[in-house]
CSV table of C-alpha atoms in Angstrom, one decimal:
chain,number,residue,atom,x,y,z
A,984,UNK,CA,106.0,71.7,140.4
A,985,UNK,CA,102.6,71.3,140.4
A,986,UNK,CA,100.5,71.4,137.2
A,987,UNK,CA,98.4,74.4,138.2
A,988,UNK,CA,100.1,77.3,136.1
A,989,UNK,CA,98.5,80.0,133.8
A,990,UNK,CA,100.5,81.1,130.9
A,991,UNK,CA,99.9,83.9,129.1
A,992,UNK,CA,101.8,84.5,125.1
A,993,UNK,CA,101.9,87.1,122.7
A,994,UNK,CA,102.3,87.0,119.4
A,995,UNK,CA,102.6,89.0,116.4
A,996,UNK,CA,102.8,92.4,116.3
A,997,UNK,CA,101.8,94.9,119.4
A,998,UNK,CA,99.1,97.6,119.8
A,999,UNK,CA,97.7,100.3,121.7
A,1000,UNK,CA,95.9,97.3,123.9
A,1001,UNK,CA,97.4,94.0,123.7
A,1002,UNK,CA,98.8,94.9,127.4
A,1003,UNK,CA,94.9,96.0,128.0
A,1004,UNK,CA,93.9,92.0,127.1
A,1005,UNK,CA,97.1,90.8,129.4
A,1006,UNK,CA,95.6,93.3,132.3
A,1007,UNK,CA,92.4,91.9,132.2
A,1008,UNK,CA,93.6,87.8,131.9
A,1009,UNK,CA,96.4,88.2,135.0
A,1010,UNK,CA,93.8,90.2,137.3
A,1011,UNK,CA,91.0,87.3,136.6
A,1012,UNK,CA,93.1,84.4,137.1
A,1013,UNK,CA,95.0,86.2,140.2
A,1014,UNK,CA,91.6,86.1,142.0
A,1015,UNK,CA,90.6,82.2,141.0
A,1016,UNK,CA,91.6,80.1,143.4
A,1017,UNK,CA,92.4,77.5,140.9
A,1018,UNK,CA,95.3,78.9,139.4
A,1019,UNK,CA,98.8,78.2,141.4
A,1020,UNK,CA,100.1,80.3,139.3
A,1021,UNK,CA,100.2,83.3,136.8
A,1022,UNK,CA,102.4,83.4,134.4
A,1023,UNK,CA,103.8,85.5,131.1
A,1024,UNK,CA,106.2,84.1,128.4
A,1025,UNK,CA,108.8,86.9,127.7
A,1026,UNK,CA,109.4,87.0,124.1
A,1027,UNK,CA,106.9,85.4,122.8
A,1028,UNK,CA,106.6,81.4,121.7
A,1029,UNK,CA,110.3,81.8,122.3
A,1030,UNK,CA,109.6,82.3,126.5
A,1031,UNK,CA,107.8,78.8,126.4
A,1032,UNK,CA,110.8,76.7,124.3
A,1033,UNK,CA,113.6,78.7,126.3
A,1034,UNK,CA,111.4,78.7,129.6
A,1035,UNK,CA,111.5,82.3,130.0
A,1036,UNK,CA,108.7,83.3,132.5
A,1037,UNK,CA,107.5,85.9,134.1
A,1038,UNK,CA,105.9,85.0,137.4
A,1039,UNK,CA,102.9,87.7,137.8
A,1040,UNK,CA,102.9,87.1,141.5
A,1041,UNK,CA,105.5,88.9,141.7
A,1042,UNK,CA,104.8,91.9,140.2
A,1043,UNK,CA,103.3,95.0,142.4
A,1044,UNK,CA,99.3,96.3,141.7
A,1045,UNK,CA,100.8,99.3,141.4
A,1046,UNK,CA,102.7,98.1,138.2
A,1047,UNK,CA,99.7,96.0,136.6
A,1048,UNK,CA,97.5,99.2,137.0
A,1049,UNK,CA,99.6,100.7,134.5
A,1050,UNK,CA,99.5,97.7,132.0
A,1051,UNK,CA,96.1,99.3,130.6
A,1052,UNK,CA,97.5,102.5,129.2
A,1053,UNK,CA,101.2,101.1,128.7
A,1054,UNK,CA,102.0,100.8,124.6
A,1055,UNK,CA,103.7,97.8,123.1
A,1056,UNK,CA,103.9,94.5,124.6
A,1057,UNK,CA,104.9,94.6,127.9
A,1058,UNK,CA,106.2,90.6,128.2
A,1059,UNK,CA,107.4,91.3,124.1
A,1060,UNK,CA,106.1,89.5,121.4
A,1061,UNK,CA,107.7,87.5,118.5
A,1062,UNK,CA,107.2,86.5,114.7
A,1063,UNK,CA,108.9,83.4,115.0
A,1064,UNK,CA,109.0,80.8,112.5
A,1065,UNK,CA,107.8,77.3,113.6
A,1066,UNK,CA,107.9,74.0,111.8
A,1067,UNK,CA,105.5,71.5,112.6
A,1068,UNK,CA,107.8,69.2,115.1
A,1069,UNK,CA,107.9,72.7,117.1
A,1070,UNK,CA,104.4,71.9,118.3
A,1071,UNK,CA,105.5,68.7,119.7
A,1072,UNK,CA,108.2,70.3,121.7
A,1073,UNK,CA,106.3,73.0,122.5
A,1074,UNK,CA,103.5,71.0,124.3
A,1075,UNK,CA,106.0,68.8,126.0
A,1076,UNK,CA,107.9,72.0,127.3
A,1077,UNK,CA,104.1,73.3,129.0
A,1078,UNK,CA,103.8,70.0,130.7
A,1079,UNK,CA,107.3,70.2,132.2
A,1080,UNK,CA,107.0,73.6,133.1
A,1081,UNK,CA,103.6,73.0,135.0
A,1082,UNK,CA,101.2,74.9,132.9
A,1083,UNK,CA,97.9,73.6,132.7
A,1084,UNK,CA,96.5,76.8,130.8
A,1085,UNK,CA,97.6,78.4,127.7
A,1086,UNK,CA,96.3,81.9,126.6
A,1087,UNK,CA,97.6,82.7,123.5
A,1088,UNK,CA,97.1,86.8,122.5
A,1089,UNK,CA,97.6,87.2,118.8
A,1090,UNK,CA,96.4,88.0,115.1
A,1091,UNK,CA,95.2,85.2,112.9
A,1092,UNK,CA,98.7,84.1,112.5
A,1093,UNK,CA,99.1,83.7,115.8
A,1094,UNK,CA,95.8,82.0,116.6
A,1095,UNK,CA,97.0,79.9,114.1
A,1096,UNK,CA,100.0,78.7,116.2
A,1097,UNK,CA,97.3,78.8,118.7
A,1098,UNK,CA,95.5,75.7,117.3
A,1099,UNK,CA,98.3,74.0,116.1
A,1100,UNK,CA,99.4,74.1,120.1
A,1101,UNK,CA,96.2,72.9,121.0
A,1102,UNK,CA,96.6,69.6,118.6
A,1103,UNK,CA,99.5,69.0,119.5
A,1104,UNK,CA,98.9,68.7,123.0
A,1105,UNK,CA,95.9,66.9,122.3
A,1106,UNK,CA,98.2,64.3,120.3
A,1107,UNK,CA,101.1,64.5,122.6
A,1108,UNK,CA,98.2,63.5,125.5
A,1109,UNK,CA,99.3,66.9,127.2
A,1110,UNK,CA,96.8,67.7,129.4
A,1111,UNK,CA,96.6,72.0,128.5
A,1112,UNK,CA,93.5,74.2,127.6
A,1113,UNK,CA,94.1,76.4,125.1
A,1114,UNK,CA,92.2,79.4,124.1
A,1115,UNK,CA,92.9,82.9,122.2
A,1116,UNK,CA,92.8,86.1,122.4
A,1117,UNK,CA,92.1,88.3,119.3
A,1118,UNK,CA,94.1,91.2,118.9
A,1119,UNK,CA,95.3,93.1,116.0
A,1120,UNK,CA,95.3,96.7,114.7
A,1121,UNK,CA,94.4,95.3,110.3
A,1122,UNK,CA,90.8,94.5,112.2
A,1123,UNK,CA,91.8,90.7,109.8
A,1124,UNK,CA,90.5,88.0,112.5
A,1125,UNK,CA,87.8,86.2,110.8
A,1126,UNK,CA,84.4,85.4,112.8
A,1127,UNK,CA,84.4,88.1,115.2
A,1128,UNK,CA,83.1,91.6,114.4
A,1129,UNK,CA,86.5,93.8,115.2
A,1130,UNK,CA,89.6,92.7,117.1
A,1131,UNK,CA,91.0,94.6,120.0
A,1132,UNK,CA,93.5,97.0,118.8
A,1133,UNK,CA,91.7,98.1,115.6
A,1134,UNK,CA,89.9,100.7,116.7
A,1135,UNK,CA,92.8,102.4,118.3
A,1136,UNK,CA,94.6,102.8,115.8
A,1137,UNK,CA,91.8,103.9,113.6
A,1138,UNK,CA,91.1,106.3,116.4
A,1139,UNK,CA,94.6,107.6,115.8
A,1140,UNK,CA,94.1,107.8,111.9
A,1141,UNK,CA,91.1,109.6,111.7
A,1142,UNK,CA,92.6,112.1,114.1
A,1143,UNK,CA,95.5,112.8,112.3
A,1144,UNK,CA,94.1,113.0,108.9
A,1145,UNK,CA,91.6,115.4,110.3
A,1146,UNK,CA,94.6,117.2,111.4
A,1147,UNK,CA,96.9,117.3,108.3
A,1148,UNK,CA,93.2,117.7,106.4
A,1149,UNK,CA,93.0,121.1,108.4
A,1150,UNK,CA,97.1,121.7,107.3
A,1151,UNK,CA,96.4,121.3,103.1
A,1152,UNK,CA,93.5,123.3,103.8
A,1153,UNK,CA,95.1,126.2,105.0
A,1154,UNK,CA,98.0,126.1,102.9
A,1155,UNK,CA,96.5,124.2,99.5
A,1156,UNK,CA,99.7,124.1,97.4
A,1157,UNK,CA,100.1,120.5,97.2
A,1158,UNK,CA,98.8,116.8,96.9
A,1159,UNK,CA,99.4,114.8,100.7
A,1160,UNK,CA,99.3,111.0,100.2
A,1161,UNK,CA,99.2,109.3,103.4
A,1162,UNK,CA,99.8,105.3,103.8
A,1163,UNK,CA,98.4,103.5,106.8
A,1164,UNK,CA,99.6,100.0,107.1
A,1165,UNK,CA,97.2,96.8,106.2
A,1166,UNK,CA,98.7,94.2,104.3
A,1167,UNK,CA,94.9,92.8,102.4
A,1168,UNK,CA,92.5,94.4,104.8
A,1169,UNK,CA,91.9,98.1,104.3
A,1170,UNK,CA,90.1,98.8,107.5
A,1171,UNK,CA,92.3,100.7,108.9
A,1172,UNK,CA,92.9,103.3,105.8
A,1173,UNK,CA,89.1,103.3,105.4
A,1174,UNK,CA,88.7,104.8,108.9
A,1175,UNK,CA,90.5,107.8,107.7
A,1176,UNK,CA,87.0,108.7,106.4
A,1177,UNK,CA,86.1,109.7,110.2
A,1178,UNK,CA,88.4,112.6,109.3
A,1179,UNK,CA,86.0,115.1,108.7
A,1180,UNK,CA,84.4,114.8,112.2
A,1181,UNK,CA,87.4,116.8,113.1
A,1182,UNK,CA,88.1,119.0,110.7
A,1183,UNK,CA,85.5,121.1,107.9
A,1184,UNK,CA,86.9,117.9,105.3
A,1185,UNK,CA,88.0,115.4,105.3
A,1186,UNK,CA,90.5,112.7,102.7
A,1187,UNK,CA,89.4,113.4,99.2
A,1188,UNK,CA,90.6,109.7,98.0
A,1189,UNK,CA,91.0,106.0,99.9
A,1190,UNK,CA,92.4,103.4,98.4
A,1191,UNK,CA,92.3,100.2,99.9
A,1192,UNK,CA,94.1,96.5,99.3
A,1193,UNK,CA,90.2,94.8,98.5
A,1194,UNK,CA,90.2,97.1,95.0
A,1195,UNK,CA,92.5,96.4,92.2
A,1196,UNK,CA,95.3,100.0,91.9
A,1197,UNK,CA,94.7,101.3,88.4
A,1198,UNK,CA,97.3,103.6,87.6
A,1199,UNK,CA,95.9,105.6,85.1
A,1200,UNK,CA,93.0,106.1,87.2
A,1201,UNK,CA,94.5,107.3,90.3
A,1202,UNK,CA,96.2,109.8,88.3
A,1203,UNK,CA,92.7,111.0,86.9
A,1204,UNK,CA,91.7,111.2,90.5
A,1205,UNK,CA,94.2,113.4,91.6
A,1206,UNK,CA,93.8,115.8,88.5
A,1207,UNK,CA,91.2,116.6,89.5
A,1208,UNK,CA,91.8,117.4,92.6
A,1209,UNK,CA,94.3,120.0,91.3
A,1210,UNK,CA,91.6,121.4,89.1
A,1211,UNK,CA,89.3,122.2,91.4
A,1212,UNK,CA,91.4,122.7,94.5
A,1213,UNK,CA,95.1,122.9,93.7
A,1214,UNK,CA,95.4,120.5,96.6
A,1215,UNK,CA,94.3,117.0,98.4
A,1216,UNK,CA,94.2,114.4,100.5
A,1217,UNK,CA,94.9,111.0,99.6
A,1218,UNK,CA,95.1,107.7,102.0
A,1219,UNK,CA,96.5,104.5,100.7
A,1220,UNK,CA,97.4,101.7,102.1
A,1221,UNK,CA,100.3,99.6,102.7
A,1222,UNK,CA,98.9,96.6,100.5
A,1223,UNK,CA,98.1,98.1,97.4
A,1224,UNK,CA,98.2,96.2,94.0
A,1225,UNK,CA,97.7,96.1,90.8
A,1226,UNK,CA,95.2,93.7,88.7
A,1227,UNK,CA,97.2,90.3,89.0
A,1228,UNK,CA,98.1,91.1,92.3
A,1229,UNK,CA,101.2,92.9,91.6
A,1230,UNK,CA,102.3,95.1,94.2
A,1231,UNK,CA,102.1,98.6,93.7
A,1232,UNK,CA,105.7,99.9,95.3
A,1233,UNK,CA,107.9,96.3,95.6
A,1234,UNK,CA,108.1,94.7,98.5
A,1235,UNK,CA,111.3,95.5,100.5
A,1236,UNK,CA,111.6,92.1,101.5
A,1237,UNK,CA,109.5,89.0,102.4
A,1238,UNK,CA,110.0,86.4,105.2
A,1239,UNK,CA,107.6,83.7,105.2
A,1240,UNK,CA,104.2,85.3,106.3
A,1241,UNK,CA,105.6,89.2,106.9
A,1242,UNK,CA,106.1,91.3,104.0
A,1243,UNK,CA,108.1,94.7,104.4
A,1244,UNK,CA,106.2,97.0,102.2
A,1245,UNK,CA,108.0,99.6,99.9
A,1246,UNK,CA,106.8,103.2,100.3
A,1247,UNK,CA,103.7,103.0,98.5
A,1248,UNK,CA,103.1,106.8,99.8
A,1249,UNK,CA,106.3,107.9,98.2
A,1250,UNK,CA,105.8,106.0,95.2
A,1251,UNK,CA,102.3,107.5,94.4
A,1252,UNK,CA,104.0,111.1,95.3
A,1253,UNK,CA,106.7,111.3,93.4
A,1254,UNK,CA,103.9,109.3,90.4
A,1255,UNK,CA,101.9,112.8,90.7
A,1256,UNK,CA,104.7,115.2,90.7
A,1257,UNK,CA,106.6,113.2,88.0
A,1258,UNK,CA,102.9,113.1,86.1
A,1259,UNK,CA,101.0,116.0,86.7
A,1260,UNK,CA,104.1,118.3,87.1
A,1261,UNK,CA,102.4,119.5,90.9
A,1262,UNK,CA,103.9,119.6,94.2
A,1263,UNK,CA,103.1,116.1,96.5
A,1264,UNK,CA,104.5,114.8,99.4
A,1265,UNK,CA,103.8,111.8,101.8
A,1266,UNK,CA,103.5,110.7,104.9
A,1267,UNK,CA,103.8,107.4,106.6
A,1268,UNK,CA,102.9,107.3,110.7
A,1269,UNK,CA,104.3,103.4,110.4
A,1270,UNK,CA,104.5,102.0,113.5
A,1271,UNK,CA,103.2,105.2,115.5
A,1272,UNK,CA,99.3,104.0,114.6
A,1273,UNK,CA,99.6,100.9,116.4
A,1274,UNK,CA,101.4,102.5,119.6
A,1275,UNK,CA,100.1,105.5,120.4
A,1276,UNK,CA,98.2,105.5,124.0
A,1277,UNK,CA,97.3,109.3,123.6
A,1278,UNK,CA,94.9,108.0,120.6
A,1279,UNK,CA,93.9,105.1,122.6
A,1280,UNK,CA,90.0,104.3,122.8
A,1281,UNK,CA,88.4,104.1,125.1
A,1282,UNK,CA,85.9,100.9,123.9
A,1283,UNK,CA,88.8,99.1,122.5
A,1284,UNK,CA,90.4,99.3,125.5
A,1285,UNK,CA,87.4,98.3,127.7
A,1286,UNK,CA,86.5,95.4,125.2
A,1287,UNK,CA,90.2,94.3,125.3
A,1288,UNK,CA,90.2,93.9,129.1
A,1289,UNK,CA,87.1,91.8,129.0
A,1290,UNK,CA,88.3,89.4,125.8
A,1291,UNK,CA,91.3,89.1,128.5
A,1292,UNK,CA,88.7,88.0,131.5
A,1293,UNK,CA,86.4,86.1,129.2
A,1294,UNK,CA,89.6,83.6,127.8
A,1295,UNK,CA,90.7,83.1,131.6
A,1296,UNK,CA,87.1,81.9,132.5
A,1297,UNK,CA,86.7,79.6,129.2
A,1298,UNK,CA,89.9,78.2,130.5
A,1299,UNK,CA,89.1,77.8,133.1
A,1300,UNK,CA,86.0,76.1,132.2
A,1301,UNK,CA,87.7,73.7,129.8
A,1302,UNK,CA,86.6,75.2,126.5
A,1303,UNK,CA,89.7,74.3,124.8
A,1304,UNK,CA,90.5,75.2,121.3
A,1305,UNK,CA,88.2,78.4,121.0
A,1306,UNK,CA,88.9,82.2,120.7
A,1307,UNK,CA,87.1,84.7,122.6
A,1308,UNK,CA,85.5,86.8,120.1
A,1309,UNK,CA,83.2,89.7,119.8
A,1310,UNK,CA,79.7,89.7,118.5
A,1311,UNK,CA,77.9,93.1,117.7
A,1312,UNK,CA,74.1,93.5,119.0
A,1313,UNK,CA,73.4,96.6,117.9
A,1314,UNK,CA,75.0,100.1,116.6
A,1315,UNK,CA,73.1,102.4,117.7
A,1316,UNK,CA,73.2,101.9,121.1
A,1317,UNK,CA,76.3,100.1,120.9
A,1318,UNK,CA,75.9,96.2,122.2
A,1319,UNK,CA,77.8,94.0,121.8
A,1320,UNK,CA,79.0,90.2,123.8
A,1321,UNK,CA,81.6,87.9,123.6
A,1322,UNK,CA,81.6,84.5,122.0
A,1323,UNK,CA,83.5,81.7,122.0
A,1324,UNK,CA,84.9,81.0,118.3
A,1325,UNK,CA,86.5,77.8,117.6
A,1326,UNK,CA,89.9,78.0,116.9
A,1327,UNK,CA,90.1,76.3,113.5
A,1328,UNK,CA,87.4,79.2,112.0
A,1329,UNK,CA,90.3,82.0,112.9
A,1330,UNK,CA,93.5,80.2,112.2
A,1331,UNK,CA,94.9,81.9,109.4
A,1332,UNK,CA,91.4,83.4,107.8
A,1333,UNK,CA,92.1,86.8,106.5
A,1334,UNK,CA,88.7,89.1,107.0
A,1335,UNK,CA,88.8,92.2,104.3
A,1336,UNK,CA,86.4,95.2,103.9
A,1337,UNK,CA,82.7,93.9,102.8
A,1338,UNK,CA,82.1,95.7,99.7
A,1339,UNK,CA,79.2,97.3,100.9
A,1340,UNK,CA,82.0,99.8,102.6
A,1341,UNK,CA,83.8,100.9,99.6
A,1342,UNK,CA,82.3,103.3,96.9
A,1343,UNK,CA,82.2,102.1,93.4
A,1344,UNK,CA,84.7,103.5,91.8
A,1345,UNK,CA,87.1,101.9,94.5
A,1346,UNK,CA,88.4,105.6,95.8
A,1347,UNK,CA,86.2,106.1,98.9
A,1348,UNK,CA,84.2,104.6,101.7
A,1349,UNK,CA,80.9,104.7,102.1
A,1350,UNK,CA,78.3,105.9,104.8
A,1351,UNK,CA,77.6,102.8,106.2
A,1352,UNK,CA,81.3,102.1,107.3
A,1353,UNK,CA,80.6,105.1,109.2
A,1354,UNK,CA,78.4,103.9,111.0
A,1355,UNK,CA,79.6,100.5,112.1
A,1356,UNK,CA,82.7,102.5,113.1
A,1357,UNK,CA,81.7,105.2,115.1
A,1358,UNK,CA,80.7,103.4,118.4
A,1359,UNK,CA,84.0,101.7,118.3
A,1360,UNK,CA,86.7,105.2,118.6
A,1361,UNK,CA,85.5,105.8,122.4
A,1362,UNK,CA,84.8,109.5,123.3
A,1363,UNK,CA,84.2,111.7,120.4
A,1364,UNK,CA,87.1,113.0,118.1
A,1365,UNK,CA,88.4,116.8,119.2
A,1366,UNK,CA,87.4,119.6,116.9
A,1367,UNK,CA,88.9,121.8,115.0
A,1368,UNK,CA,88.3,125.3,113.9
A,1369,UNK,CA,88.8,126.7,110.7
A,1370,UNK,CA,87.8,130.3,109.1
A,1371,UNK,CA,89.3,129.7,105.7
């Protein structure tokens, strides 16, 4: 077996263009005549230890035309634990099966396995590039400007708030709390402020994970609202605490990194009904904002099929240990280029919402957030009419 294989890994948790990002590395190392072969471990990490991999070569033009606008992962993904004697194995299983190129598409958990691969094959005297790809929906990855899969799913949450804002504003008879996931970043709640490019209004509060949850606060917050309108809109997010860092609905369960979130939305609900004495209820998309292909944008995924191209070619190249990342030029006209990140900046470096995007009282987001969003949702969000 010659050592001339490409191997292409997921990691983490999937979203509308993680198989964008895989489109756009198998098609640009299908056409270089250096690579023997293309290939996809099926599970994640797991694929590599177990040897489970997909050989691209196989696979019709017909079917890797459709990995653009396909949701999930399509060769999986995984959250598996590893302890650092994995590495070891892990860089001794690449050599044995050939590869000579690792791609590794992930979050900053992921890119952190990313580098820890990359040392260890640099100890073990494995001879394997490694690079990363930057994907995740929290928008977390430090260094670069957004990650591909971020501004899909805020495409798909300013959409549906502007939707369920046009609902409550028909019928205003109660308070609608809506939780978006984002464990410490709020980036993706915070783009539920694009709401009112749909609708006539948009969310009346955000709450995001970078502010401390005051209770008593919130509870002001909404009483007003049902002063002056008998109704609102409220978006939280999944990674709300308290001063002290006390979570504000407990934690389901924790395993390692992950966290399983209570219902923060239902929490805070039943808080205003239990409270104020009005009607509340709450919503939680879950897992729907990171999948959904009909909310898909069109930028994020364009930019995720060239973060794909751009890791094959530093690969290729021999820029080990970096992550493509993304650089913005401009906002208005939108310009940005990739960059080549080292990997030890990323691994594991949680990036939150700047302060200059939230309001100061910690309930809103402010204009300029706007703005660096905008350019990222693709074709402009649909309208809707209203006559009340």
């Amino acid at each position: 077996m010659g050592a001339d294989g490409l191997l292409i890994m997921h990691g983490g948790g999937p979203t509308a263009v993680i198989n964008a990002s895989l489109y756009g590395a198998v098609t640009e190392a299908l056409e270089s005549p250096r690579v023997g072969r293309v290939l996809g471990a099926v599970g994640g990490v797991g694929g590599i230890t177990d040897g489970n991999l997909l050989d691209f070569s196989g696979v019709s033009a017909s079917r890797l035309e459709m990995l653009p606008s396909s949701p999930s992962s399509a060769i999986g993904s995984s959250r598996k634990p590893l302890e650092d004697d994995d590495y070891a194995r892990i860089a001794h299983a690449l050599r044995g099966q050939g590869i000579r190129w690792l791609l590794c598409t992930g979050g900053n958990g992921t890119q952190d396995t990313c580098g820890k691969i990359w040392r260890a094959c640099q100890a073990e005297g494995v001879g394997v590039d490694v690079v990363g790809i930057p994907k995740t929906m929290d928008n977390d990855i430090a260094v670069t400007d957004h990650a591909p899969g971020f501004a899909s799913a805020a495409r798909f949450v300013a959409a549906s708030v502007g939707a369920l804002c046009c609902d409550v504003h028909g019928l205003p008879a109660h308070i609608s709390v809506i939780e978006t996931l984002g464990r410490n970043a709020g980036w993706v709640a915070a783009a539920s402020l694009l709401a009112d490019e749909c609708s006539a209004c948009g969310p009346d509060l955000i709450y995001l994970p970078e502010r401390d949850f005051d209770e008593q606060s919130f509870l002001d917050d909404a009483a007003r609202l049902v002063d002056e309108k008998r109704s609102g809109i409220i978006v939280v997010s999944e990674g709300l605490h308290k001063a002290g860092g006390e979570p504000v609905a407990e934690p389901l369960l924790r395993t390692g990194r992950a966290t399983y979130f209570g219902d923060v939305s239902a929490h805070l609900a039943r808080l205003i009904i239990s409270e104020l004495g009005c009607r509340a209820r709450s919503e939680k998309p879950g897992l729907l904002m990171r999948s959904s292909i009909a909310w898909q944008s069109s930028v994020d995924r364009d930019e995720a099929i060239a973060c794909g191209r751009e890791a094959v070619r530093a690969a290729l190249e021999g820029d080990s240990g970096t992550m493509v990342g993304i650089e913005r030029i401009s906002s208005d006209p939108y310009e940005t280029r990739l960059a080549r990140i080292p990997i030890e900046r990323v691994m594991l470096e949680e990036r939150t919402l700047p302060g200059e995007f939230i309001n100061a009282r910690g309930n809103g987001v402010t204009e300029a957030y706007r703005a660096w969003l905008k350019p990222l949702l693709g074709s402009p969000l649909p309208r809707y009419v209203t006559f009340c």
